[in-house]
Amino acid sequence: MELYSGYISRLIGELSVLPGIGNKSAQRLAFHIINMPKEKVENLANAMTEARENIKYCRECFTLTDNEICPVCKDASRDHTQIMVVENTRDMTAYEKTGKYSGVYHVLHGAINPSLGVGPNDIKLPDLIRRLQAGEVSEVIIATNSSIEGETTAMYISKLIKPTGIKVTRIASGVPVGGELENIDEITLSRALDARVEI
Ligand code: ZN
């Protein structure tokens, strides 16, 4: 005998594939959703479907955006000769929140991770190189996480870019080892940026 109705089991199953949601949390969310007003549930479902359908990669920096080109890349007052390389859109948002960075970004959508079979060509790294070849970039600031994968990616990018003569810097270690950028406060992030070192 099924413990729950088929519909509830299915909802729990779908929710439990989300990151950080175990079976217990999935059950809690499922019962919460079932008790929500029908209209709220429809809004939630529509928000998910529409986000998935309409969000695309910015054609310059590859962040997730509603338009062909994101507001940061579109902004002519930003310094387009300075590119900060981050692992994901959340990290970019974390730096944007500091209000201390006036350059543009490049979002990798991941980091090199040999144990998971993620190589340089599996993230938006070839796109960064193409961008550097095309434009007049004077500095690449590597702001990947200080995890093993983030450090591996930083070293790889540095070795790749060095021969081109473009300045390569790494944000300072104010960012704790293994710390994810998105969880770090704005002051620490701005300090890490100010104290960046050439690598
Ligand atoms: Zn962009």
PDB file of C-alpha atoms and ligand atoms in Angstrom:
ATOM      1  CA  MET A   1       0.000   0.000   0.000  1.00  0.00           C
ATOM      2  CA  GLU A   2       1.210   3.479  -0.891  1.00  0.00           C
ATOM      3  CA  LEU A   3       1.930   5.570   2.132  1.00  0.00           C
ATOM      4  CA  TYR A   4       0.629   8.724   0.493  1.00  0.00           C
ATOM      5  CA  SER A   5      -1.701   9.422  -2.394  1.00  0.00           C
ATOM      6  CA  GLY A   6      -0.012   8.997  -5.779  1.00  0.00           C
ATOM      7  CA  TYR A   7      -0.105  12.752  -6.363  1.00  0.00           C
ATOM      8  CA  ILE A   8       1.635  13.531  -3.087  1.00  0.00           C
ATOM      9  CA  SER A   9       4.268  10.851  -3.675  1.00  0.00           C
ATOM     10  CA  ARG A  10       4.974  12.286  -7.087  1.00  0.00           C
ATOM     11  CA  LEU A  11       5.286  15.815  -5.703  1.00  0.00           C
ATOM     12  CA  ILE A  12       7.655  14.587  -2.969  1.00  0.00           C
ATOM     13  CA  GLY A  13       9.677  12.741  -5.600  1.00  0.00           C
ATOM     14  CA  GLU A  14      10.005  15.833  -7.820  1.00  0.00           C
ATOM     15  CA  LEU A  15      10.954  18.102  -4.911  1.00  0.00           C
ATOM     16  CA  SER A  16      13.553  15.709  -3.523  1.00  0.00           C
ATOM     17  CA  VAL A  17      15.706  15.999  -6.665  1.00  0.00           C
ATOM     18  CA  LEU A  18      16.425  19.642  -5.768  1.00  0.00           C
ATOM     19  CA  PRO A  19      19.824  20.376  -4.209  1.00  0.00           C
ATOM     20  CA  GLY A  20      19.768  20.459  -0.416  1.00  0.00           C
ATOM     21  CA  ILE A  21      16.295  18.929  -0.257  1.00  0.00           C
ATOM     22  CA  GLY A  22      16.272  15.508   1.350  1.00  0.00           C
ATOM     23  CA  ASN A  23      13.225  13.297   1.615  1.00  0.00           C
ATOM     24  CA  LYS A  24      12.103  14.885   4.888  1.00  0.00           C
ATOM     25  CA  SER A  25      12.260  18.432   3.538  1.00  0.00           C
ATOM     26  CA  ALA A  26      10.528  17.298   0.356  1.00  0.00           C
ATOM     27  CA  GLN A  27       7.664  15.895   2.425  1.00  0.00           C
ATOM     28  CA  ARG A  28       7.403  19.095   4.442  1.00  0.00           C
ATOM     29  CA  LEU A  29       7.361  21.236   1.274  1.00  0.00           C
ATOM     30  CA  ALA A  30       4.868  18.953  -0.447  1.00  0.00           C
ATOM     31  CA  PHE A  31       2.376  19.217   2.396  1.00  0.00           C
ATOM     32  CA  HIS A  32       2.947  22.963   2.584  1.00  0.00           C
ATOM     33  CA  ILE A  33       2.215  23.317  -1.138  1.00  0.00           C
ATOM     34  CA  ILE A  34      -0.924  21.217  -0.899  1.00  0.00           C
ATOM     35  CA  ASN A  35      -2.249  23.539   1.805  1.00  0.00           C
ATOM     36  CA  MET A  36      -1.450  26.730  -0.098  1.00  0.00           C
ATOM     37  CA  PRO A  37      -4.257  28.642  -1.907  1.00  0.00           C
ATOM     38  CA  LYS A  38      -4.623  27.295  -5.449  1.00  0.00           C
ATOM     39  CA  GLU A  39      -3.668  30.642  -6.944  1.00  0.00           C
ATOM     40  CA  LYS A  40      -0.354  30.761  -5.035  1.00  0.00           C
ATOM     41  CA  VAL A  41       0.511  27.273  -6.247  1.00  0.00           C
ATOM     42  CA  GLU A  42      -0.198  28.339  -9.833  1.00  0.00           C
ATOM     43  CA  ASN A  43       2.041  31.390  -9.401  1.00  0.00           C
ATOM     44  CA  LEU A  44       4.848  29.191  -8.113  1.00  0.00           C
ATOM     45  CA  ALA A  45       4.494  26.672 -10.933  1.00  0.00           C
ATOM     46  CA  ASN A  46       4.334  29.450 -13.545  1.00  0.00           C
ATOM     47  CA  ALA A  47       7.357  31.233 -12.113  1.00  0.00           C
ATOM     48  CA  MET A  48       9.387  28.029 -12.451  1.00  0.00           C
ATOM     49  CA  THR A  49       8.233  27.264 -15.985  1.00  0.00           C
ATOM     50  CA  GLU A  50       8.632  30.826 -17.221  1.00  0.00           C
ATOM     51  CA  ALA A  51      12.072  31.233 -15.673  1.00  0.00           C
ATOM     52  CA  ARG A  52      13.221  28.011 -17.324  1.00  0.00           C
ATOM     53  CA  GLU A  53      11.765  29.022 -20.687  1.00  0.00           C
ATOM     54  CA  ASN A  54      12.838  32.637 -20.842  1.00  0.00           C
ATOM     55  CA  ILE A  55      16.153  33.016 -19.075  1.00  0.00           C
ATOM     56  CA  LYS A  56      19.160  32.883 -21.333  1.00  0.00           C
ATOM     57  CA  TYR A  57      22.910  33.379 -21.241  1.00  0.00           C
ATOM     58  CA  CYS A  58      24.172  36.915 -21.837  1.00  0.00           C
ATOM     59  CA  ARG A  59      26.011  36.738 -25.135  1.00  0.00           C
ATOM     60  CA  GLU A  60      28.973  38.646 -23.670  1.00  0.00           C
ATOM     61  CA  CYS A  61      29.494  37.397 -20.107  1.00  0.00           C
ATOM     62  CA  PHE A  62      27.234  34.310 -20.025  1.00  0.00           C
ATOM     63  CA  THR A  63      25.403  35.308 -16.882  1.00  0.00           C
ATOM     64  CA  LEU A  64      21.732  34.354 -16.742  1.00  0.00           C
ATOM     65  CA  THR A  65      19.568  37.177 -18.020  1.00  0.00           C
ATOM     66  CA  ASP A  66      16.175  37.983 -19.548  1.00  0.00           C
ATOM     67  CA  ASN A  67      17.741  39.674 -22.560  1.00  0.00           C
ATOM     68  CA  GLU A  68      20.353  39.023 -25.227  1.00  0.00           C
ATOM     69  CA  ILE A  69      22.789  41.111 -23.267  1.00  0.00           C
ATOM     70  CA  CYS A  70      22.737  41.642 -19.509  1.00  0.00           C
ATOM     71  CA  PRO A  71      22.410  45.075 -17.816  1.00  0.00           C
ATOM     72  CA  VAL A  72      26.071  45.038 -16.689  1.00  0.00           C
ATOM     73  CA  CYS A  73      27.491  44.343 -20.160  1.00  0.00           C
ATOM     74  CA  LYS A  74      25.062  46.860 -21.644  1.00  0.00           C
ATOM     75  CA  ASP A  75      26.224  49.621 -19.308  1.00  0.00           C
ATOM     76  CA  ALA A  76      28.687  51.828 -21.208  1.00  0.00           C
ATOM     77  CA  SER A  77      29.827  53.511 -17.985  1.00  0.00           C
ATOM     78  CA  ARG A  78      31.394  50.244 -16.773  1.00  0.00           C
ATOM     79  CA  ASP A  79      35.022  49.467 -17.456  1.00  0.00           C
ATOM     80  CA  HIS A  80      34.905  46.893 -20.227  1.00  0.00           C
ATOM     81  CA  THR A  81      38.693  46.407 -20.135  1.00  0.00           C
ATOM     82  CA  GLN A  82      38.449  44.714 -16.729  1.00  0.00           C
ATOM     83  CA  ILE A  83      36.847  41.280 -16.551  1.00  0.00           C
ATOM     84  CA  MET A  84      36.121  39.460 -13.302  1.00  0.00           C
ATOM     85  CA  VAL A  85      35.826  35.699 -13.748  1.00  0.00           C
ATOM     86  CA  VAL A  86      33.317  34.029 -11.415  1.00  0.00           C
ATOM     87  CA  GLU A  87      31.936  30.500 -11.149  1.00  0.00           C
ATOM     88  CA  ASN A  88      28.247  31.357 -11.315  1.00  0.00           C
ATOM     89  CA  THR A  89      25.630  34.094 -11.531  1.00  0.00           C
ATOM     90  CA  ARG A  90      25.142  34.062  -7.735  1.00  0.00           C
ATOM     91  CA  ASP A  91      28.807  34.989  -7.245  1.00  0.00           C
ATOM     92  CA  MET A  92      28.436  37.806  -9.752  1.00  0.00           C
ATOM     93  CA  THR A  93      25.429  39.077  -7.823  1.00  0.00           C
ATOM     94  CA  ALA A  94      27.447  38.909  -4.588  1.00  0.00           C
ATOM     95  CA  TYR A  95      30.088  41.195  -6.118  1.00  0.00           C
ATOM     96  CA  GLU A  96      27.484  43.481  -7.644  1.00  0.00           C
ATOM     97  CA  LYS A  97      25.975  43.951  -4.179  1.00  0.00           C
ATOM     98  CA  THR A  98      29.251  45.397  -2.887  1.00  0.00           C
ATOM     99  CA  GLY A  99      28.837  48.266  -5.359  1.00  0.00           C
ATOM    100  CA  LYS A 100      32.648  48.481  -5.395  1.00  0.00           C
ATOM    101  CA  TYR A 101      33.346  46.866  -8.734  1.00  0.00           C
ATOM    102  CA  SER A 102      32.926  48.820 -11.955  1.00  0.00           C
ATOM    103  CA  GLY A 103      34.311  46.346 -14.477  1.00  0.00           C
ATOM    104  CA  VAL A 104      32.428  43.571 -16.247  1.00  0.00           C
ATOM    105  CA  TYR A 105      32.234  39.818 -15.576  1.00  0.00           C
ATOM    106  CA  HIS A 106      32.640  36.430 -17.147  1.00  0.00           C
ATOM    107  CA  VAL A 107      30.537  33.608 -15.708  1.00  0.00           C
ATOM    108  CA  LEU A 108      32.059  30.134 -16.094  1.00  0.00           C
ATOM    109  CA  HIS A 109      29.039  28.133 -14.902  1.00  0.00           C
ATOM    110  CA  GLY A 110      31.209  25.760 -12.927  1.00  0.00           C
ATOM    111  CA  ALA A 111      34.835  25.035 -12.161  1.00  0.00           C
ATOM    112  CA  ILE A 112      37.356  22.507 -13.408  1.00  0.00           C
ATOM    113  CA  ASN A 113      36.810  19.284 -11.462  1.00  0.00           C
ATOM    114  CA  PRO A 114      38.768  16.295 -12.799  1.00  0.00           C
ATOM    115  CA  SER A 115      37.224  13.877 -10.292  1.00  0.00           C
ATOM    116  CA  LEU A 116      33.777  14.654 -11.709  1.00  0.00           C
ATOM    117  CA  GLY A 117      35.099  14.701 -15.258  1.00  0.00           C
ATOM    118  CA  VAL A 118      34.562  18.465 -15.653  1.00  0.00           C
ATOM    119  CA  GLY A 119      37.305  19.805 -17.901  1.00  0.00           C
ATOM    120  CA  PRO A 120      38.104  23.317 -19.197  1.00  0.00           C
ATOM    121  CA  ASN A 121      35.870  22.828 -22.228  1.00  0.00           C
ATOM    122  CA  ASP A 122      32.877  21.868 -20.093  1.00  0.00           C
ATOM    123  CA  ILE A 123      32.651  25.346 -18.584  1.00  0.00           C
ATOM    124  CA  LYS A 124      32.517  28.726 -20.337  1.00  0.00           C
ATOM    125  CA  LEU A 125      36.298  28.950 -20.516  1.00  0.00           C
ATOM    126  CA  PRO A 126      36.793  28.760 -24.305  1.00  0.00           C
ATOM    127  CA  ASP A 127      34.299  31.651 -24.464  1.00  0.00           C
ATOM    128  CA  LEU A 128      36.493  33.703 -22.135  1.00  0.00           C
ATOM    129  CA  ILE A 129      39.516  33.141 -24.367  1.00  0.00           C
ATOM    130  CA  ARG A 130      37.479  34.153 -27.420  1.00  0.00           C
ATOM    131  CA  ARG A 131      36.426  37.280 -25.579  1.00  0.00           C
ATOM    132  CA  LEU A 132      39.999  38.157 -24.717  1.00  0.00           C
ATOM    133  CA  GLN A 133      41.096  37.670 -28.309  1.00  0.00           C
ATOM    134  CA  ALA A 134      38.346  39.915 -29.586  1.00  0.00           C
ATOM    135  CA  GLY A 135      38.438  42.802 -27.148  1.00  0.00           C
ATOM    136  CA  GLU A 136      40.779  45.218 -25.518  1.00  0.00           C
ATOM    137  CA  VAL A 137      41.018  43.663 -22.084  1.00  0.00           C
ATOM    138  CA  SER A 138      43.726  44.915 -19.729  1.00  0.00           C
ATOM    139  CA  GLU A 139      43.016  42.839 -16.623  1.00  0.00           C
ATOM    140  CA  VAL A 140      41.377  39.541 -15.791  1.00  0.00           C
ATOM    141  CA  ILE A 141      40.460  39.239 -12.107  1.00  0.00           C
ATOM    142  CA  ILE A 142      39.955  35.619 -11.107  1.00  0.00           C
ATOM    143  CA  ALA A 143      37.293  35.386  -8.419  1.00  0.00           C
ATOM    144  CA  THR A 144      36.588  31.669  -8.418  1.00  0.00           C
ATOM    145  CA  ASN A 145      35.890  30.075  -5.019  1.00  0.00           C
ATOM    146  CA  SER A 146      38.792  29.127  -2.774  1.00  0.00           C
ATOM    147  CA  SER A 147      37.871  25.435  -2.998  1.00  0.00           C
ATOM    148  CA  ILE A 148      40.243  22.956  -4.681  1.00  0.00           C
ATOM    149  CA  GLU A 149      38.196  23.240  -7.875  1.00  0.00           C
ATOM    150  CA  GLY A 150      38.202  27.043  -7.711  1.00  0.00           C
ATOM    151  CA  GLU A 151      41.974  27.148  -7.190  1.00  0.00           C
ATOM    152  CA  THR A 152      42.592  24.610  -9.968  1.00  0.00           C
ATOM    153  CA  THR A 153      40.489  26.715 -12.303  1.00  0.00           C
ATOM    154  CA  ALA A 154      42.308  29.906 -11.286  1.00  0.00           C
ATOM    155  CA  MET A 155      45.726  28.369 -11.976  1.00  0.00           C
ATOM    156  CA  TYR A 156      44.574  26.972 -15.290  1.00  0.00           C
ATOM    157  CA  ILE A 157      43.182  30.323 -16.449  1.00  0.00           C
ATOM    158  CA  SER A 158      46.293  32.136 -15.283  1.00  0.00           C
ATOM    159  CA  LYS A 159      48.585  29.830 -17.278  1.00  0.00           C
ATOM    160  CA  LEU A 160      46.386  30.204 -20.312  1.00  0.00           C
ATOM    161  CA  ILE A 161      46.239  33.993 -20.228  1.00  0.00           C
ATOM    162  CA  LYS A 162      49.745  34.877 -19.036  1.00  0.00           C
ATOM    163  CA  PRO A 163      51.398  34.469 -22.480  1.00  0.00           C
ATOM    164  CA  THR A 164      48.986  37.027 -23.968  1.00  0.00           C
ATOM    165  CA  GLY A 165      50.434  39.784 -21.773  1.00  0.00           C
ATOM    166  CA  ILE A 166      47.062  40.548 -20.180  1.00  0.00           C
ATOM    167  CA  LYS A 167      47.392  41.193 -16.436  1.00  0.00           C
ATOM    168  CA  VAL A 168      45.928  38.326 -14.370  1.00  0.00           C
ATOM    169  CA  THR A 169      45.015  38.853 -10.726  1.00  0.00           C
ATOM    170  CA  ARG A 170      43.419  36.689  -8.038  1.00  0.00           C
ATOM    171  CA  ILE A 171      41.167  38.065  -5.304  1.00  0.00           C
ATOM    172  CA  ALA A 172      42.856  38.039  -1.912  1.00  0.00           C
ATOM    173  CA  SER A 173      42.508  35.301   0.634  1.00  0.00           C
ATOM    174  CA  GLY A 174      40.118  37.345   2.784  1.00  0.00           C
ATOM    175  CA  VAL A 175      37.763  34.800   1.319  1.00  0.00           C
ATOM    176  CA  PRO A 176      38.002  31.785   3.653  1.00  0.00           C
ATOM    177  CA  VAL A 177      39.337  28.535   2.230  1.00  0.00           C
ATOM    178  CA  GLY A 178      36.504  26.464   0.869  1.00  0.00           C
ATOM    179  CA  GLY A 179      34.200  29.467   1.285  1.00  0.00           C
ATOM    180  CA  GLU A 180      31.582  30.094  -1.330  1.00  0.00           C
ATOM    181  CA  LEU A 181      31.549  33.673  -2.559  1.00  0.00           C
ATOM    182  CA  GLU A 182      27.813  34.034  -2.337  1.00  0.00           C
ATOM    183  CA  ASN A 183      27.892  33.417   1.430  1.00  0.00           C
ATOM    184  CA  ILE A 184      30.521  36.027   2.189  1.00  0.00           C
ATOM    185  CA  ASP A 185      29.628  39.482   3.412  1.00  0.00           C
ATOM    186  CA  GLU A 186      30.054  42.540   1.214  1.00  0.00           C
ATOM    187  CA  ILE A 187      32.872  44.124   3.217  1.00  0.00           C
ATOM    188  CA  THR A 188      35.012  40.980   3.040  1.00  0.00           C
ATOM    189  CA  LEU A 189      34.332  40.731  -0.675  1.00  0.00           C
ATOM    190  CA  SER A 190      35.343  44.343  -1.361  1.00  0.00           C
ATOM    191  CA  ARG A 191      38.508  43.871   0.715  1.00  0.00           C
ATOM    192  CA  ALA A 192      39.363  40.693  -1.188  1.00  0.00           C
ATOM    193  CA  LEU A 193      38.971  42.638  -4.425  1.00  0.00           C
ATOM    194  CA  ASP A 194      41.068  45.610  -3.254  1.00  0.00           C
ATOM    195  CA  ALA A 195      43.841  43.321  -2.042  1.00  0.00           C
ATOM    196  CA  ARG A 196      43.960  41.197  -5.176  1.00  0.00           C
ATOM    197  CA  VAL A 197      47.402  40.039  -6.264  1.00  0.00           C
ATOM    198  CA  GLU A 198      48.946  39.401  -9.625  1.00  0.00           C
ATOM    199  CA  ILE A 199      49.446  35.698 -10.384  1.00  0.00           C
TER     200      ILE A 199
HETATM  201 ZN    ZN B   1      26.624  40.167 -19.589  1.00  0.00          ZN
END
